[in-house]
CSV table of C-alpha atoms in Angstrom, one decimal:
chain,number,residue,atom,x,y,z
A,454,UNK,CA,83.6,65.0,109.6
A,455,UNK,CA,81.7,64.3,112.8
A,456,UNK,CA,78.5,66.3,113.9
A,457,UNK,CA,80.5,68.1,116.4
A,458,UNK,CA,83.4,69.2,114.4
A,459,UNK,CA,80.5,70.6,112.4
A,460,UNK,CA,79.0,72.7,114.6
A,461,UNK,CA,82.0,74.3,115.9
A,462,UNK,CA,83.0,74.9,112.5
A,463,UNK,CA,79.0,76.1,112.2
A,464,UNK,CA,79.5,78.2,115.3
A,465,UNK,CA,82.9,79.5,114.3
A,466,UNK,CA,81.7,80.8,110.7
A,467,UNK,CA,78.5,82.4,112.8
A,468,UNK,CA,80.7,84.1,115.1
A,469,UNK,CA,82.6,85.7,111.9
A,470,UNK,CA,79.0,86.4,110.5
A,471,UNK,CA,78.5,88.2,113.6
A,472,UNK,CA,81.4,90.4,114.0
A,473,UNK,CA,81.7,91.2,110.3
A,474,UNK,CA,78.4,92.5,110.1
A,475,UNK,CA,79.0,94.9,113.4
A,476,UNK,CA,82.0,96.2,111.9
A,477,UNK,CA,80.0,96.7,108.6
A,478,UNK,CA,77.5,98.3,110.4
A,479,UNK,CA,79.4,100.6,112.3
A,480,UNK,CA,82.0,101.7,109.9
A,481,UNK,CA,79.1,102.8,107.7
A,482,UNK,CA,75.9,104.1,110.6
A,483,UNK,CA,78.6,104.6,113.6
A,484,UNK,CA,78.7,102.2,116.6
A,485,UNK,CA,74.9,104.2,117.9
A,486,UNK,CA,73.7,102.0,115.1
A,487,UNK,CA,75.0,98.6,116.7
A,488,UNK,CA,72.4,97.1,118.6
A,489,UNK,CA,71.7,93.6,118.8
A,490,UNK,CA,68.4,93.1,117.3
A,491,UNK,CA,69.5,95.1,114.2
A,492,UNK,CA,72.8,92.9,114.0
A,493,UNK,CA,70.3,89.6,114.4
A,494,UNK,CA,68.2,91.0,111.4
A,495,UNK,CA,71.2,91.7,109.4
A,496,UNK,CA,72.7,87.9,110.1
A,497,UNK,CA,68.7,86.6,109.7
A,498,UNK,CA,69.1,84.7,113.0
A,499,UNK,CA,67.7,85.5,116.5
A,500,UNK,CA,68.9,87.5,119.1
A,501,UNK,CA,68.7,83.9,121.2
A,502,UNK,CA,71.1,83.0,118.7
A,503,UNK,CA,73.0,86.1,119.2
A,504,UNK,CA,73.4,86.1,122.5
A,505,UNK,CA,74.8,82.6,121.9
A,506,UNK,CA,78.0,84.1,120.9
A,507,UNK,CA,78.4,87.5,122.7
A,508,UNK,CA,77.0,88.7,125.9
A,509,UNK,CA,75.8,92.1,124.3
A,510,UNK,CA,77.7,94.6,122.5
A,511,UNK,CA,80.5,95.5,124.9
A,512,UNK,CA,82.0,91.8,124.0
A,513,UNK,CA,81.5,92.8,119.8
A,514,UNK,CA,83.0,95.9,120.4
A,515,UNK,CA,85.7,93.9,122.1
A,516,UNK,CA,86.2,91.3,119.4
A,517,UNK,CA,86.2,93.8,116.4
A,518,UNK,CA,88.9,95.4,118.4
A,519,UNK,CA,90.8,91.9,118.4
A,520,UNK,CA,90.5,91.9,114.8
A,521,UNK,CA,91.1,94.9,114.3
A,522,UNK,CA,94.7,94.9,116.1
A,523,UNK,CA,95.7,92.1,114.5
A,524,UNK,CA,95.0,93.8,110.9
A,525,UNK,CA,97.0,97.0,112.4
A,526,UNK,CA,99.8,94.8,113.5
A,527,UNK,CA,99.9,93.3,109.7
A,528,UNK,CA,99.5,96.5,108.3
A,529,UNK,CA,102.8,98.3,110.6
A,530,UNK,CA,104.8,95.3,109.9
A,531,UNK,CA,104.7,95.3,105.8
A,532,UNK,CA,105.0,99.0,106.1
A,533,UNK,CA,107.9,98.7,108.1
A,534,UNK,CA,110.0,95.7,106.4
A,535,UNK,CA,109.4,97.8,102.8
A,536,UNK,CA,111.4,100.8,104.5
A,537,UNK,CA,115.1,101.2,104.6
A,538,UNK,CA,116.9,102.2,107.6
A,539,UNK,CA,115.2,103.5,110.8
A,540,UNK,CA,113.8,107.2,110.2
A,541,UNK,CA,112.4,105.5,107.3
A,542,UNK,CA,110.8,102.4,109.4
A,543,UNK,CA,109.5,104.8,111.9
A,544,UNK,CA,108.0,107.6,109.1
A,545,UNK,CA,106.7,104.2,107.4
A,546,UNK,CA,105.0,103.2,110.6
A,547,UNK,CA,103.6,106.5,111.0
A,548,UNK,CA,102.0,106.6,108.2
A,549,UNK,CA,100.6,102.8,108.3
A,550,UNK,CA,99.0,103.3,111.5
A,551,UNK,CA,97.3,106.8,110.7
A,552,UNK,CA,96.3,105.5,107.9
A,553,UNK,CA,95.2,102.7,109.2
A,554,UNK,CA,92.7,104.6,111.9
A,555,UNK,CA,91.7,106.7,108.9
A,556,UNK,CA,90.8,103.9,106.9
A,557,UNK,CA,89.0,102.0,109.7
A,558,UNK,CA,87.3,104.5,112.1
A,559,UNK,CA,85.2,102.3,113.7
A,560,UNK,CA,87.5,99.6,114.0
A,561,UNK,CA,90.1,102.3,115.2
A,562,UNK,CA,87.2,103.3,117.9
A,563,UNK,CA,86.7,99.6,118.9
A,564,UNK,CA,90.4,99.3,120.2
A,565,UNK,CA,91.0,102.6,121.0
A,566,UNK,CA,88.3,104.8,122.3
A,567,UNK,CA,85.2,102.2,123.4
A,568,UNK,CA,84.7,99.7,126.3
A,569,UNK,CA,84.9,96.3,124.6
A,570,UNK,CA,85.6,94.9,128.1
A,571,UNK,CA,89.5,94.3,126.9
A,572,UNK,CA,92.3,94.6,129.5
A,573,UNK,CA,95.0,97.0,128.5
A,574,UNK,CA,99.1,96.9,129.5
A,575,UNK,CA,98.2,93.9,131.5
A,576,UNK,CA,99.1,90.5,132.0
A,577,UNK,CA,95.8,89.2,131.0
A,578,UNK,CA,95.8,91.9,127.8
A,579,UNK,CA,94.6,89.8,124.5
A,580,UNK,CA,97.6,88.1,122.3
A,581,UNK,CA,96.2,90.4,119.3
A,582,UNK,CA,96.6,93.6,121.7
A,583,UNK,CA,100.0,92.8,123.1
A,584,UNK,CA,100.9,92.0,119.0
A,585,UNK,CA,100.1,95.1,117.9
A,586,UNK,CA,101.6,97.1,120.6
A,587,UNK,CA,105.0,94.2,119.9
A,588,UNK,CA,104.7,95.2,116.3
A,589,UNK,CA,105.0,99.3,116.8
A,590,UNK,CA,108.1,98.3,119.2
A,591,UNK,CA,109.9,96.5,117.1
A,592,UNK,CA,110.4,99.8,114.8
A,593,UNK,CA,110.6,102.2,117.8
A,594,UNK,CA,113.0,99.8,119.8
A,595,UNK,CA,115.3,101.2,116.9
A,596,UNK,CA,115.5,104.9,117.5
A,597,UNK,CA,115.0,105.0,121.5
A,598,UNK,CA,118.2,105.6,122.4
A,599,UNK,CA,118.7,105.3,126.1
A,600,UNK,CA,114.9,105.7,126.8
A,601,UNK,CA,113.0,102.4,127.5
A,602,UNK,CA,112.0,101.1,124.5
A,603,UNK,CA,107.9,100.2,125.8
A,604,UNK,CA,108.0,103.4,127.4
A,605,UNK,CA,109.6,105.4,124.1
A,606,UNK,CA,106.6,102.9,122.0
A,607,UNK,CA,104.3,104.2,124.6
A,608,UNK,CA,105.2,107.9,124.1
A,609,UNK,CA,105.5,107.7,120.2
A,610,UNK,CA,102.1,105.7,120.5
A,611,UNK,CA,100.2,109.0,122.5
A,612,UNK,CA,101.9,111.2,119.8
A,613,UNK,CA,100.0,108.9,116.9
A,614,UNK,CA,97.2,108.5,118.5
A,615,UNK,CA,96.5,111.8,119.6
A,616,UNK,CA,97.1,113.2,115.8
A,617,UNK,CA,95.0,110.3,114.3
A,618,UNK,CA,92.1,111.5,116.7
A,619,UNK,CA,92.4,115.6,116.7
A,620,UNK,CA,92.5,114.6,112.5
A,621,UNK,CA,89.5,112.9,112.6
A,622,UNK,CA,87.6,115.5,115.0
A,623,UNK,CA,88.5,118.2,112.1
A,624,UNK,CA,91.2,120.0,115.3
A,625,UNK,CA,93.8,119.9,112.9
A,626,UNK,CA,93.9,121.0,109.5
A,627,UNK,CA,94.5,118.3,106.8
A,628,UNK,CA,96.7,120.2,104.5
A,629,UNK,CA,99.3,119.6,107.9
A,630,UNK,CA,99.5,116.5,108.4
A,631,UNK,CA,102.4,115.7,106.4
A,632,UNK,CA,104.5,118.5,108.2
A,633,UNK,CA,102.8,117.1,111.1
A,634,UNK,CA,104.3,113.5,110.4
A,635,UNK,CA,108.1,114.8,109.9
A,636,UNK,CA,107.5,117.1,113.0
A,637,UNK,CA,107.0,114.0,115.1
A,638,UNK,CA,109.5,111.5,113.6
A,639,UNK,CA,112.5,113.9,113.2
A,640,UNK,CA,111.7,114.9,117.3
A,641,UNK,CA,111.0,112.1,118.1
A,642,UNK,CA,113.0,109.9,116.2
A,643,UNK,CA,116.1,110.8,115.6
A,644,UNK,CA,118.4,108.4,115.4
C-alpha cells in the first residue's frame, strides 16, 4: 500500500470518526450540543484537523443527513419487499419510515428539518437523497392511480412526515397512531 492510499484511507476513516461522533452526540444532547470544539474533543484531534474535513457544522449536519437517507432508503426497501401486495407495501412503508424518524430523531432532523446545506428536488440533490425519495416511490408508484406517481410520493411523503413530526412534538396522542396509520393508507392508498 502506498503512503497516499494510506492517508486517504486515514482521512476516510477520520471523516467516519467525525460524523459518527455528531450523530452520537446529537441523538443523545440534541444538535445545540454539536459544536465543533466538543466534536474535536470527543474524536481527540484539533479543530484544525476538524475543519480539515467539514467547513463547520452546517456540512455535518449535511452528511449525517446523507447517511441517514441512505439507512432510510434500506430500511423502506426491506420493509416493503417482506410485504405482500400493495396496501400491505404501502402500510409496511409507513410504518418503516415513522419508525425510522422515531428511532433516529436527530438523524430524522438532519435530513428533514435543519440546513445541512443539501439541495432538495433538484438536479444537483445528493444520490443518497434522490435514493431515498426513489425508494418511497417505488411502493407508492403502486397505488397512484392516475395521479403522478412523484407527485402522489410527494403527497403521501407530507402526510408521513407531518405525523412523524406532530408525534414527536407530543400534538398527537400516541395511543392514535395506529388508527392514524390505516386512516392515511386506506385514503390514501387505495388501490
Amino acid at each position: 500500500m502506498s503512503v497516499q492510499e494510506r492517508k486517504e484511507r486515514e482521512r476516510a476513516s477520520r471523516e467516519r470518526l467525525i460524523v459518527a461522533t455528531a450523530r452520537e452526540l446529537a441523538e443523545q444532547q440534541g444538535w445545540d450540543a454539536v459544536t465543533t470544539r466538543r466534536l474535536a474533543e470527543r474524536i481527540e484531534y484539533s479543530q484544525p484537523v476538524l475543519y480539515s474535513h467539514f467547513r463547520g457544522k452546517r456540512e455535518i449536519i449535511g452528511a449525517v443527513a446523507l447517511q441517514g437517507a441512505t439507512e432510510m432508503a434500506a430500511a423502506v426497501r426491506a420493509a416493503t419487499s417482506a410485504a405482500h401486495g400493495p396496501r400491505a407495501r404501502v402500510t409496511a412503508l409507513a410504518r418503516a419510515y415513522l419508525d425510522f424518524a422515531e428511532r433516529n430523531p436527530a438523524v430524522y432532523d438532519a435530513i428533514f428539518q435543519l440546513d445541512g446545506g443539501l439541495p432538495y428536488a433538484q438536479e444537483d440533490t445528493p444520490e443518497p437523497l434522490k435514493d431515498a425519495f426513489a425508494a418511497l416511490m417505488e411502493t407508492l408508484a403502486e397505488v397512484a392511480g392516475d395521479v403522478h406517481p412523484a407527485l402522489f410520493t410527494e403527497t403521501f411523503w407530507a402526510a408521513l412526515h407531518g405525523l412523524a413530526s406532530l408525534t414527536r412534538a407530543g400534538r398527537l396522542p400516541p395511543a392514535d397512531a395506529e388508527q392514524r396509520l390505516e386512516l392515511l393508507v386506506g385514503r390514501l392508498a387505495t388501490t
